CSV table of C-alpha atoms in Angstrom, one decimal:
chain,number,residue,atom,x,y,z
A,19,MET,CA,0.0,0.0,0.0
A,20,LYS,CA,1.3,3.4,-0.9
A,21,LYS,CA,0.6,6.3,1.5
A,22,TYR,CA,0.1,9.9,0.8
A,23,LEU,CA,0.4,11.8,4.1
A,24,LEU,CA,-1.4,15.1,4.2
A,25,PRO,CA,-0.3,16.8,7.5
A,26,ILE,CA,-3.0,19.5,7.5
A,27,SER,CA,-4.2,20.2,11.0
A,28,LEU,CA,-1.5,22.5,12.1
A,29,ILE,CA,-1.2,24.1,8.7
A,30,PHE,CA,-4.9,24.8,8.4
A,31,MET,CA,-5.1,26.2,12.0
A,32,VAL,CA,-2.2,28.6,11.4
A,33,GLY,CA,-3.4,29.3,7.8
A,34,ALA,CA,-6.9,30.0,8.9
A,35,PHE,CA,-5.6,32.5,11.5
A,36,LEU,CA,-3.3,34.3,9.2
A,37,LEU,CA,-5.6,34.3,6.2
A,38,GLY,CA,-8.6,35.2,8.2
A,39,PHE,CA,-7.9,38.9,8.5
A,40,ILE,CA,-8.2,41.7,5.9
A,41,GLN,CA,-7.6,45.3,6.8
A,42,ILE,CA,-10.9,46.9,5.9
A,43,ASP,CA,-12.1,50.5,6.2
A,44,ASN,CA,-14.7,51.0,9.0
A,45,VAL,CA,-17.1,52.4,6.4
A,46,SER,CA,-17.4,48.9,4.9
A,47,SER,CA,-18.4,47.1,8.1
A,48,ASP,CA,-22.1,46.3,8.7
A,49,LYS,CA,-21.4,45.3,12.3
A,50,LYS,CA,-18.6,45.8,14.8
A,51,GLY,CA,-15.8,43.3,14.2
A,52,GLU,CA,-17.0,42.2,10.8
A,53,GLU,CA,-14.7,42.4,7.8
A,54,VAL,CA,-16.9,42.9,4.7
A,55,ILE,CA,-16.0,42.1,1.1
A,56,ASN,CA,-18.4,43.0,-1.7
A,57,TYR,CA,-18.0,40.7,-4.7
A,58,GLY,CA,-19.9,41.6,-8.0
A,59,VAL,CA,-21.4,38.7,-9.9
A,60,GLU,CA,-23.5,38.6,-13.1
A,61,ASP,CA,-26.2,36.2,-11.7
A,62,ILE,CA,-27.1,34.4,-8.5
A,63,PRO,CA,-28.4,30.8,-8.9
A,64,ASP,CA,-31.3,29.3,-6.8
A,65,ASN,CA,-30.2,25.7,-7.4
A,66,LEU,CA,-26.9,24.5,-6.0
A,67,LYS,CA,-27.8,20.8,-6.0
A,68,THR,CA,-26.1,20.1,-9.4
A,69,VAL,CA,-23.4,22.0,-11.3
A,70,THR,CA,-25.1,21.3,-14.7
A,71,ASN,CA,-26.2,24.8,-15.3
A,72,LEU,CA,-23.7,26.7,-13.2
A,73,SER,CA,-21.0,29.0,-14.4
A,74,LYS,CA,-17.5,29.0,-12.7
A,75,ARG,CA,-18.6,32.1,-10.7
A,76,ASN,CA,-21.8,30.2,-9.6
A,77,GLU,CA,-19.6,27.3,-8.5
A,78,ASP,CA,-17.6,29.7,-6.3
A,79,ILE,CA,-20.6,29.8,-3.9
A,80,ILE,CA,-20.4,26.0,-3.5
A,81,CYS,CA,-16.7,26.2,-3.0
A,82,ALA,CA,-17.0,28.8,-0.3
A,83,ILE,CA,-19.6,27.0,1.8
A,84,SER,CA,-18.5,23.3,1.3
A,85,LYS,CA,-15.3,21.2,1.2
A,86,GLY,CA,-14.4,18.0,-0.5
A,87,LEU,CA,-12.2,15.1,0.6
A,88,VAL,CA,-9.4,16.7,-1.4
A,89,SER,CA,-8.9,20.0,-3.3
A,90,LYS,CA,-6.6,21.3,-6.0
A,91,ASP,CA,-4.3,24.3,-5.6
A,92,ILE,CA,-3.5,26.8,-8.4
A,93,ASP,CA,-0.5,24.7,-9.4
A,94,ASN,CA,-2.7,21.7,-9.9
A,95,ASN,CA,-1.4,19.9,-6.8
A,96,ILE,CA,-3.8,17.7,-4.9
A,97,VAL,CA,-4.0,19.1,-1.4
A,98,PRO,CA,-5.8,18.0,1.8
A,99,SER,CA,-9.3,19.2,2.7
A,100,LEU,CA,-11.6,16.9,4.7
A,101,ALA,CA,-9.2,14.0,4.4
A,102,LYS,CA,-6.0,14.1,6.4
A,103,GLU,CA,-4.4,11.0,4.7
A,104,ILE,CA,-5.0,9.0,1.6
A,105,ILE,CA,-3.9,5.3,1.3
A,106,LYS,CA,-3.9,4.0,-2.3
A,107,SER,CA,-3.6,0.3,-3.1
A,108,GLU,CA,-0.7,-0.8,-5.2
A,109,ASP,CA,-3.0,-1.7,-8.1
A,110,GLY,CA,-4.5,1.8,-8.0
A,111,ILE,CA,-8.1,0.4,-7.5
A,112,GLU,CA,-8.8,1.1,-3.8
A,113,TYR,CA,-8.5,4.4,-1.9
A,114,GLU,CA,-8.9,4.9,1.8
A,115,PHE,CA,-9.6,8.5,2.9
A,116,LYS,CA,-8.9,9.1,6.5
A,117,ILE,CA,-11.1,11.9,7.7
A,118,ASN,CA,-9.6,14.7,9.7
A,119,ASP,CA,-10.5,14.6,13.4
A,120,ASN,CA,-10.9,18.3,13.7
A,121,ILE,CA,-13.5,19.2,11.1
A,122,TYR,CA,-17.0,20.5,11.9
A,123,TRP,CA,-20.3,21.5,10.3
A,124,SER,CA,-21.3,25.1,10.7
A,125,ASP,CA,-23.5,24.2,13.6
A,126,GLY,CA,-20.5,22.8,15.5
A,127,SER,CA,-21.2,19.1,15.1
A,128,LYS,CA,-18.4,16.9,13.9
A,129,ILE,CA,-18.1,15.8,10.2
A,130,THR,CA,-17.6,12.0,10.0
A,131,SER,CA,-17.0,9.4,7.4
A,132,ASP,CA,-20.6,8.5,7.5
A,133,ASP,CA,-21.6,12.0,6.4
A,134,VAL,CA,-19.4,11.5,3.3
A,135,ILE,CA,-21.0,8.1,2.6
A,136,VAL,CA,-24.5,9.6,2.8
A,137,PHE,CA,-23.6,12.5,0.5
A,138,PHE,CA,-22.0,10.2,-2.1
A,139,ARG,CA,-25.2,8.1,-2.1
A,140,GLU,CA,-27.3,11.2,-2.6
A,141,LEU,CA,-25.0,12.6,-5.3
A,142,LEU,CA,-25.2,9.4,-7.3
A,143,LYS,CA,-29.0,9.4,-7.1
A,144,GLU,CA,-29.6,13.1,-7.7
A,145,ASP,CA,-26.8,14.5,-10.0
A,146,ASP,CA,-26.5,14.2,-13.8
A,147,GLU,CA,-24.2,11.5,-15.1
A,148,GLU,CA,-22.1,14.1,-17.0
A,149,ASN,CA,-21.0,15.6,-13.6
A,150,ILE,CA,-20.1,12.5,-11.7
A,151,HIS,CA,-17.8,10.4,-13.8
A,152,ALA,CA,-15.5,9.8,-10.8
A,153,LEU,CA,-18.3,8.2,-8.8
A,154,LEU,CA,-19.6,6.2,-11.7
A,155,ASP,CA,-16.2,4.6,-11.9
A,156,VAL,CA,-16.8,3.1,-8.4
A,157,TYR,CA,-17.7,-0.6,-8.4
A,158,GLY,CA,-21.5,-1.0,-8.4
A,159,ALA,CA,-22.2,2.8,-8.7
A,160,ARG,CA,-23.7,2.6,-12.2
A,161,GLU,CA,-25.9,-0.3,-11.2
A,162,PHE,CA,-27.2,1.8,-8.3
A,163,LYS,CA,-27.7,4.8,-10.5
A,164,ASP,CA,-29.8,2.6,-12.8
A,165,GLY,CA,-31.8,1.2,-10.0
A,166,LYS,CA,-30.4,-2.3,-10.3
A,167,THR,CA,-29.0,-2.6,-6.7
A,168,THR,CA,-29.0,-0.8,-3.4
A,169,PHE,CA,-26.2,1.5,-2.3
A,170,GLU,CA,-25.5,-0.5,0.9
A,171,LYS,CA,-25.2,-3.9,-0.8
A,172,GLY,CA,-23.9,-3.0,-4.2
A,173,VAL,CA,-21.7,0.1,-4.1
A,174,ALA,CA,-18.1,-0.2,-3.0
A,175,ILE,CA,-18.1,3.0,-0.9
A,176,LYS,CA,-17.8,2.0,2.8
A,177,SER,CA,-17.1,3.6,6.1
A,178,LYS,CA,-14.6,2.1,8.6
A,179,ASP,CA,-12.9,3.7,11.7
A,180,ASN,CA,-13.7,7.3,10.4
A,181,SER,CA,-12.3,6.4,7.0
A,182,VAL,CA,-14.1,6.4,3.6
A,183,ILE,CA,-13.0,3.4,1.6
A,184,ILE,CA,-13.7,3.4,-2.2
A,185,ARG,CA,-13.0,0.6,-4.7
A,186,LEU,CA,-13.0,1.4,-8.4
A,187,ASN,CA,-13.9,-0.9,-11.3
A,188,ALA,CA,-10.4,-0.3,-12.8
A,189,LYS,CA,-7.4,2.0,-12.2
A,190,ASN,CA,-8.2,5.6,-12.9
A,191,ASP,CA,-5.3,8.0,-12.7
A,192,LYS,CA,-7.7,11.0,-12.9
A,193,PHE,CA,-9.8,9.8,-9.9
A,194,LEU,CA,-8.3,12.1,-7.2
A,195,SER,CA,-8.2,15.1,-9.6
A,196,GLU,CA,-11.9,14.5,-10.4
A,197,LEU,CA,-12.8,14.5,-6.7
A,198,THR,CA,-11.5,18.0,-6.3
A,199,LYS,CA,-14.3,19.5,-8.5
A,200,PRO,CA,-17.1,21.5,-6.9
A,201,GLN,CA,-19.8,18.8,-7.4
A,202,TYR,CA,-18.0,16.5,-5.0
A,203,ARG,CA,-17.9,19.0,-2.1
A,204,LEU,CA,-19.8,17.7,1.0
A,205,ARG,CA,-23.4,19.0,1.2
A,206,LYS,CA,-25.8,17.7,3.7
A,207,TYR,CA,-29.4,17.1,2.7
A,208,LEU,CA,-28.5,17.5,-1.0
A,209,ILE,CA,-32.1,17.6,-2.2
A,210,MET,CA,-32.7,20.8,-0.2
A,211,TRP,CA,-29.9,22.6,-2.2
A,212,GLU,CA,-32.2,22.5,-5.2
A,213,ASN,CA,-33.9,25.6,-3.7
A,214,ILE,CA,-31.1,27.1,-1.7
A,215,LYS,CA,-32.9,30.5,-1.5
A,216,LYS,CA,-35.7,28.9,0.5
A,217,ASN,CA,-33.7,26.4,2.5
A,218,TYR,CA,-30.4,28.1,3.2
A,219,ASN,CA,-31.2,28.8,6.9
A,220,ASP,CA,-32.2,25.1,7.5
A,221,LEU,CA,-28.9,23.7,6.3
A,222,VAL,CA,-25.5,23.2,7.8
A,223,TYR,CA,-22.3,23.8,5.8
A,224,SER,CA,-19.0,22.0,5.6
A,225,GLY,CA,-17.0,24.9,4.2
A,226,ASP,CA,-15.2,28.0,5.5
A,227,TYR,CA,-18.5,30.0,5.1
A,228,LYS,CA,-22.2,29.6,5.6
A,229,ILE,CA,-25.1,31.5,4.0
A,230,THR,CA,-26.7,33.9,6.4
A,231,SER,CA,-28.9,35.8,4.0
A,232,PHE,CA,-30.3,35.2,0.5
A,233,VAL,CA,-32.4,37.9,-1.3
A,234,ASP,CA,-33.0,38.4,-5.0
A,235,ASP,CA,-29.9,40.5,-5.7
A,236,LYS,CA,-27.5,39.4,-2.9
A,237,ILE,CA,-26.2,36.4,-1.0
A,238,THR,CA,-24.4,37.0,2.3
A,239,LEU,CA,-21.7,34.5,3.4
A,240,GLN,CA,-20.3,34.6,6.9
A,241,SER,CA,-17.1,32.8,8.0
A,242,ASN,CA,-17.6,29.8,10.3
A,243,ASN,CA,-14.9,30.8,12.8
A,244,ASN,CA,-15.8,31.9,16.2
A,245,ASP,CA,-13.5,34.8,16.3
A,246,GLU,CA,-14.7,38.3,17.1
A,247,ASN,CA,-13.6,39.5,13.7
A,248,ARG,CA,-15.7,37.4,11.4
A,249,ARG,CA,-15.4,37.9,7.6
A,250,VAL,CA,-18.5,38.6,5.6
A,251,ILE,CA,-18.7,38.3,1.8
A,252,ASN,CA,-21.6,39.8,-0.1
A,253,LEU,CA,-22.1,38.4,-3.5
A,254,ILE,CA,-24.1,41.1,-5.3
A,255,ASN,CA,-26.0,40.6,-8.6
A,256,ASP,CA,-24.9,43.3,-10.9
A,257,SER,CA,-26.3,41.8,-14.1
A,258,ASN,CA,-23.2,42.5,-16.1
A,259,VAL,CA,-19.5,43.2,-15.5
A,260,GLU,CA,-19.8,46.8,-16.6
A,261,LEU,CA,-22.1,47.5,-13.6
A,262,SER,CA,-19.7,45.7,-11.3
A,263,MET,CA,-16.9,47.9,-12.5
A,264,ALA,CA,-18.9,51.1,-12.1
A,265,SER,CA,-19.5,50.1,-8.5
A,266,PHE,CA,-15.8,49.1,-8.1
A,267,GLU,CA,-14.7,52.6,-9.2
A,268,ILE,CA,-16.7,54.3,-6.3
A,269,GLY,CA,-15.6,51.7,-3.7
A,270,GLU,CA,-18.8,49.7,-3.5
A,271,ARG,CA,-17.2,46.5,-4.9
A,272,ASP,CA,-14.0,44.9,-3.8
A,273,VAL,CA,-13.7,41.9,-6.2
A,274,VAL,CA,-14.7,41.8,-9.9
A,275,ILE,CA,-13.9,38.8,-12.1
A,276,ASN,CA,-12.8,39.5,-15.6
A,277,PRO,CA,-13.4,43.2,-15.8
A,278,PRO,CA,-13.9,44.8,-19.2
A,279,GLN,CA,-10.8,44.6,-21.4
A,280,SER,CA,-10.7,48.4,-21.7
A,281,GLN,CA,-10.0,48.6,-18.0
A,282,LEU,CA,-7.2,46.0,-17.7
A,283,ASN,CA,-4.2,48.2,-18.4
A,284,LYS,CA,-5.4,50.9,-15.9
A,285,LEU,CA,-6.1,48.3,-13.2
A,286,ASN,CA,-2.7,46.7,-13.8
A,287,ASN,CA,-1.0,50.1,-13.5
A,288,ASP,CA,-2.9,50.8,-10.3
A,289,GLY,CA,-1.7,47.5,-8.8
A,290,SER,CA,-5.3,46.3,-8.6
A,291,LEU,CA,-5.2,43.4,-11.0
A,292,ILE,CA,-4.2,39.7,-10.8
A,293,THR,CA,-3.8,37.8,-14.0
A,294,MET,CA,-3.7,34.0,-14.1
A,295,PRO,CA,-3.7,31.4,-16.9
A,296,LYS,CA,-7.0,29.8,-17.7
A,297,ASP,CA,-7.7,26.4,-19.2
A,298,THR,CA,-9.8,27.8,-22.0
A,299,GLY,CA,-8.6,28.3,-25.6
A,300,VAL,CA,-10.0,29.4,-29.0
A,301,TYR,CA,-9.4,27.2,-32.0
A,302,LEU,CA,-10.1,27.8,-35.7
A,303,TYR,CA,-11.8,25.3,-37.9
A,304,ILE,CA,-11.2,25.9,-41.6
A,305,ASN,CA,-13.7,24.2,-43.8
A,306,ASP,CA,-11.8,22.1,-46.3
A,307,LYS,CA,-15.1,21.3,-48.2
A,308,ASN,CA,-15.5,24.9,-49.3
A,309,ASN,CA,-12.9,24.7,-52.1
A,310,ILE,CA,-10.1,26.1,-49.9
A,311,SER,CA,-6.9,24.3,-50.7
A,312,LEU,CA,-4.3,23.2,-48.2
A,313,GLN,CA,-2.2,26.2,-49.1
A,314,GLY,CA,-5.2,28.4,-48.7
A,315,ARG,CA,-5.9,27.0,-45.3
A,316,ARG,CA,-2.2,27.5,-44.4
A,317,GLU,CA,-2.3,31.1,-45.5
A,318,ILE,CA,-5.6,31.8,-43.7
A,319,TYR,CA,-4.1,30.4,-40.5
A,320,LYS,CA,-1.0,32.5,-41.0
A,321,TYR,CA,-3.0,35.7,-41.5
A,322,ILE,CA,-5.2,35.2,-38.5
A,323,SER,CA,-2.2,34.3,-36.3
A,324,GLU,CA,-0.6,37.6,-37.4
A,325,SER,CA,-3.8,39.5,-36.5
A,326,MET,CA,-3.8,37.9,-33.0
A,327,GLU,CA,-0.1,38.7,-32.5
A,328,GLU,CA,-0.7,42.3,-33.4
A,329,TYR,CA,-3.7,42.6,-31.1
A,330,SER,CA,-1.9,40.8,-28.2
A,331,SER,CA,0.8,43.5,-28.1
A,332,SER,CA,-1.6,45.8,-26.4
A,333,ASN,CA,-3.9,43.2,-24.8
A,334,GLU,CA,-1.5,40.7,-23.2
A,335,LYS,CA,-3.6,40.6,-20.0
A,336,SER,CA,-6.6,39.2,-21.8
A,337,PHE,CA,-5.0,36.2,-23.5
A,338,GLU,CA,-1.8,34.4,-24.5
A,339,LEU,CA,-0.9,33.4,-28.1
A,340,ALA,CA,-1.1,29.6,-28.7
A,341,GLU,CA,1.8,29.7,-31.2
A,342,GLY,CA,0.9,26.3,-32.7
A,343,SER,CA,0.2,24.6,-29.3
A,344,TYR,CA,-3.1,23.0,-28.5
A,345,PHE,CA,-2.4,23.1,-24.8
A,346,ARG,CA,-0.7,25.9,-22.9
A,347,GLU,CA,1.6,23.5,-21.2
A,348,ASN,CA,2.9,22.3,-24.6
A,349,LYS,CA,4.3,25.7,-25.4
A,350,GLU,CA,7.5,24.5,-23.6
A,351,ASP,CA,8.1,22.0,-26.4
A,352,LEU,CA,10.2,24.3,-28.5
A,353,THR,CA,11.1,21.6,-31.1
A,354,LYS,CA,7.4,20.9,-31.9
A,355,LEU,CA,6.6,24.6,-32.1
A,356,GLN,CA,9.5,25.4,-34.3
A,357,THR,CA,8.5,22.5,-36.7
A,358,ARG,CA,5.0,23.8,-36.9
A,359,LYS,CA,6.2,27.3,-37.5
A,360,VAL,CA,8.4,26.1,-40.4
A,361,ILE,CA,5.6,24.2,-42.2
A,362,SER,CA,3.2,27.2,-41.6
A,363,ASN,CA,5.6,29.4,-43.6
A,364,LYS,CA,5.6,27.2,-46.7
A,365,GLU,CA,4.8,29.2,-49.9
A,366,GLU,CA,2.7,27.7,-52.7
A,367,ALA,CA,0.3,29.0,-55.3
A,368,TRP,CA,-3.1,30.0,-54.1
A,369,SER,CA,-5.9,32.1,-55.5
A,370,PRO,CA,-7.5,33.8,-52.5
A,371,PRO,CA,-11.2,34.6,-52.6
A,372,LYS,CA,-12.6,38.1,-52.2
A,373,VAL,CA,-14.6,37.2,-49.1
A,374,LEU,CA,-14.2,34.7,-46.3
A,375,THR,CA,-16.9,34.0,-43.7
A,376,ILE,CA,-16.6,33.2,-40.0
A,377,LEU,CA,-19.2,31.7,-37.6
A,378,CYS,CA,-19.0,31.7,-33.8
A,379,ARG,CA,-21.0,31.8,-30.7
A,380,ASP,CA,-22.2,35.3,-29.6
A,381,ASP,CA,-20.2,36.5,-26.6
A,382,SER,CA,-18.1,39.6,-25.9
A,383,ILE,CA,-14.8,37.9,-26.5
A,384,ASN,CA,-15.8,36.4,-29.8
A,385,ARG,CA,-17.2,39.7,-30.9
A,386,GLU,CA,-13.9,41.4,-30.2
A,387,LEU,CA,-11.9,38.6,-31.9
A,388,CYS,CA,-14.0,38.8,-35.0
A,389,ARG,CA,-13.7,42.6,-35.1
A,390,VAL,CA,-9.9,42.4,-34.8
A,391,ILE,CA,-9.6,39.7,-37.5
A,392,ALA,CA,-11.9,41.6,-40.0
A,393,LYS,CA,-10.0,44.9,-39.4
A,394,TRP,CA,-6.6,43.2,-39.9
A,395,PHE,CA,-7.6,41.5,-43.1
A,396,ASP,CA,-9.1,44.8,-44.4
A,397,GLU,CA,-5.8,46.6,-43.7
A,398,ASN,CA,-3.4,43.9,-44.8
A,399,THR,CA,-5.0,41.8,-47.5
A,400,ASP,CA,-7.5,42.0,-50.4
A,401,ILE,CA,-9.8,39.6,-48.6
A,402,SER,CA,-12.9,40.9,-46.8
A,403,ILE,CA,-14.1,39.0,-43.6
A,404,LYS,CA,-17.8,38.6,-43.0
A,405,TYR,CA,-18.8,37.1,-39.6
A,406,SER,CA,-21.9,35.9,-37.9
A,407,LEU,CA,-22.4,35.7,-34.1
A,408,LEU,CA,-25.2,33.4,-33.1
A,409,LYS,CA,-26.8,32.1,-30.0
A,410,ASP,CA,-26.2,28.4,-29.0
A,411,ASP,CA,-29.2,26.9,-30.7
A,412,GLU,CA,-28.5,28.5,-34.0
A,413,PHE,CA,-24.7,28.0,-33.8
A,414,ASN,CA,-25.2,24.3,-33.3
A,415,ASP,CA,-27.0,23.9,-36.6
A,416,GLU,CA,-24.7,21.6,-38.5
A,417,GLU,CA,-26.1,22.4,-41.9
A,418,LEU,CA,-25.6,26.1,-41.2
A,419,GLN,CA,-22.0,25.5,-40.1
A,420,LYS,CA,-21.2,23.8,-43.4
A,421,ARG,CA,-21.9,27.0,-45.3
A,422,TYR,CA,-19.1,29.0,-43.5
A,423,ASP,CA,-15.4,29.0,-44.4
A,424,MET,CA,-14.3,29.2,-40.7
A,425,ILE,CA,-15.7,28.6,-37.3
A,426,LEU,CA,-14.2,29.8,-34.0
A,427,ILE,CA,-14.5,27.1,-31.3
A,428,ASN,CA,-14.1,27.7,-27.6
A,429,ASN,CA,-12.7,24.6,-25.8
A,430,GLU,CA,-11.5,23.7,-22.3
A,431,ALA,CA,-7.8,23.1,-22.9
A,432,ASN,CA,-7.2,20.7,-20.0
A,433,ILE,CA,-4.1,18.7,-20.8
A,434,PHE,CA,-5.2,16.2,-18.1
A,435,ASP,CA,-8.4,15.4,-20.0
A,436,LYS,CA,-7.4,15.0,-23.6
A,437,ASP,CA,-10.4,12.7,-24.4
A,438,LYS,CA,-12.9,15.4,-23.5
A,439,PHE,CA,-10.8,18.1,-25.3
A,440,TYR,CA,-10.6,16.3,-28.7
A,441,LYS,CA,-14.1,15.0,-28.6
A,442,LYS,CA,-15.3,18.7,-28.6
A,443,PHE,CA,-13.9,18.7,-32.2
A,444,VAL,CA,-15.5,15.5,-33.4
A,445,ASN,CA,-18.1,17.1,-35.6
A,446,TYR,CA,-15.3,18.8,-37.6
A,447,MET,CA,-13.3,15.7,-38.3
A,448,SER,CA,-13.3,13.1,-41.1
A,449,ASP,CA,-15.0,9.8,-40.7
A,450,ASP,CA,-11.6,8.1,-40.1
A,451,GLU,CA,-10.6,10.6,-37.5
A,452,LYS,CA,-14.0,10.2,-35.7
A,453,GLU,CA,-13.6,6.4,-35.7
A,454,ILE,CA,-10.2,6.8,-34.0
A,455,LEU,CA,-11.4,9.3,-31.5
A,456,LEU,CA,-14.5,7.4,-30.5
A,457,SER,CA,-12.7,4.1,-30.1
A,458,SER,CA,-11.8,2.8,-26.6
A,459,ASN,CA,-8.1,2.5,-27.5
A,460,CYS,CA,-7.1,6.2,-27.3
A,461,ASN,CA,-3.8,7.0,-25.5
A,462,ASP,CA,-1.3,9.8,-25.7
A,463,ASP,CA,0.3,8.4,-28.9
A,464,VAL,CA,-3.1,8.4,-30.6
A,465,TYR,CA,-3.8,11.9,-29.5
A,466,ILE,CA,-0.4,13.2,-30.6
A,467,ASN,CA,-0.8,11.6,-34.1
A,468,LEU,CA,-4.3,13.0,-34.4
A,469,GLU,CA,-3.2,16.5,-33.3
A,470,ASN,CA,-0.3,16.4,-35.8
A,471,LYS,CA,-2.7,15.4,-38.6
A,472,ILE,CA,-5.3,18.1,-38.0
A,473,PHE,CA,-2.6,20.7,-37.6
A,474,GLU,CA,-0.7,19.8,-40.8
A,475,GLU,CA,-3.9,19.8,-42.7
A,476,TYR,CA,-4.9,23.1,-41.2
A,477,LYS,CA,-8.4,21.9,-40.4
A,478,ILE,CA,-8.4,22.7,-36.6
A,479,VAL,CA,-5.7,25.0,-35.4
A,480,PRO,CA,-5.0,26.7,-32.0
A,481,LEU,CA,-5.2,30.5,-31.8
A,482,ILE,CA,-5.1,31.8,-28.2
A,483,PHE,CA,-5.5,30.8,-24.5
A,484,TYR,CA,-7.6,33.0,-22.2
A,485,ASN,CA,-6.3,34.5,-19.0
A,486,GLU,CA,-8.4,35.0,-15.9
A,487,ASN,CA,-8.3,38.6,-14.5
A,488,ILE,CA,-9.4,39.7,-11.1
A,489,ALA,CA,-9.8,43.3,-10.1
A,490,TYR,CA,-9.5,43.8,-6.4
A,491,SER,CA,-9.8,46.9,-4.2
A,492,LYS,CA,-7.2,48.3,-1.8
A,493,LYS,CA,-8.8,46.4,1.0
A,494,ILE,CA,-7.3,43.2,-0.4
A,495,SER,CA,-3.6,42.3,-0.9
A,496,ASN,CA,-4.0,38.8,-2.3
A,497,ILE,CA,-6.6,36.5,-3.9
A,498,LYS,CA,-6.2,33.3,-5.8
A,499,MET,CA,-8.0,30.7,-7.9
A,500,ASP,CA,-7.8,27.0,-7.2
A,501,GLY,CA,-6.7,24.5,-9.8
A,502,ASN,CA,-10.3,24.1,-11.1
A,503,GLY,CA,-10.7,27.8,-11.8
A,504,ASN,CA,-12.8,28.6,-8.8
A,505,ILE,CA,-12.0,31.4,-6.3
A,506,ASP,CA,-10.1,30.2,-3.2
A,507,PHE,CA,-11.7,32.4,-0.6
A,508,SER,CA,-9.2,31.2,2.0
A,509,SER,CA,-6.5,32.9,0.0
A,510,ILE,CA,-7.9,36.4,0.4
A,511,GLN,CA,-5.6,38.6,2.5
């Protein structure tokens, strides 16, 4: 048996004390001894039972008020949370999570391994399959989900001596990483989280915060510590980020996620901006069925890359150039990048059209990218760019997509989940490529060969990787995201 020791008690006690204080002006305090942070959000969800329809910022609420067995820090390291020690069997199939002895619900009662067992049973029953792949890998879990067995008799999730013991169907190297996601954070009486607005006061919470108020335009979170100086976080519905920034400018907001691009340079110069890499990229599909030759696709990619490079010189906080890499981490492979740069600069005969068309989902970033691309082509080539920005239901029309020369595709560029990444492109691949991708024999070599093929044919090529930007007021000296892109409220100083 291989042990992963997670010595957290002392660290968390000291960390909670040190991170628990922010110097805040008296004008921001609702009550004596309370430290108040106002965080502007674009919407406030009523349903926190499932993450299916939640944005990252919605998930932040779950992360503030609940904890999982393990979590993931900003460097993608698996770190302790409810579990103080993990014992993994040599064959990688069984995990024992030893629960910390000093963890409590918000009402002061102790959190036990039995609480985790009950939660996992409820999660399997209530959540959508797409959200709980890790649990469905547990022996007997799918049969329970399908109503073919009971949880107690059929599912290999057991409690013993305040440990949670889980046995998988087969080795899964991603299992611990999956367990760090918000949906696996411990929530008691999960069914009641479907109407959190109505039930918040009847619930207990496993996280650093609890909900103390929920009205239409504001959720108030209060830290669970018993110190005189408790921290209060108000999540305020501002409808859009522009409203959040207007309130930020007059001192009524302390945290704004992804402020308008026009504000980034000023915020950075004022020392009020944190920029972090984000696992989201933009990729360009060039339709090879629209009489665009290989050289034509190569030239189009070259032109659009140049437009992005020119734009990034004054907008480096918003995104990072992909430079031929499908994952941000692969930019360190200089040999591969140089090879792709060389083949991208090949010169062959091509008769460019007068007009090229682009299709993409309608959002503020895609609007800006299309504007930049169209402007660059107008100033540097004889080709005009016409683009269409559509809502999801229209964008997903496959017959409509076939009529466009190019499509901008947003994808989660998580190098640890290549299967999900490449399957996002499956509708833009040939029948042979689809067959390879949808087979059960995919491994790193298969993905590398597939990636090389779609790049060298200039069918699906990488353009940029987004950054996450956080504007913070002078009350705050530090704030971080975790490895899943959610705010780590314990990091606020």
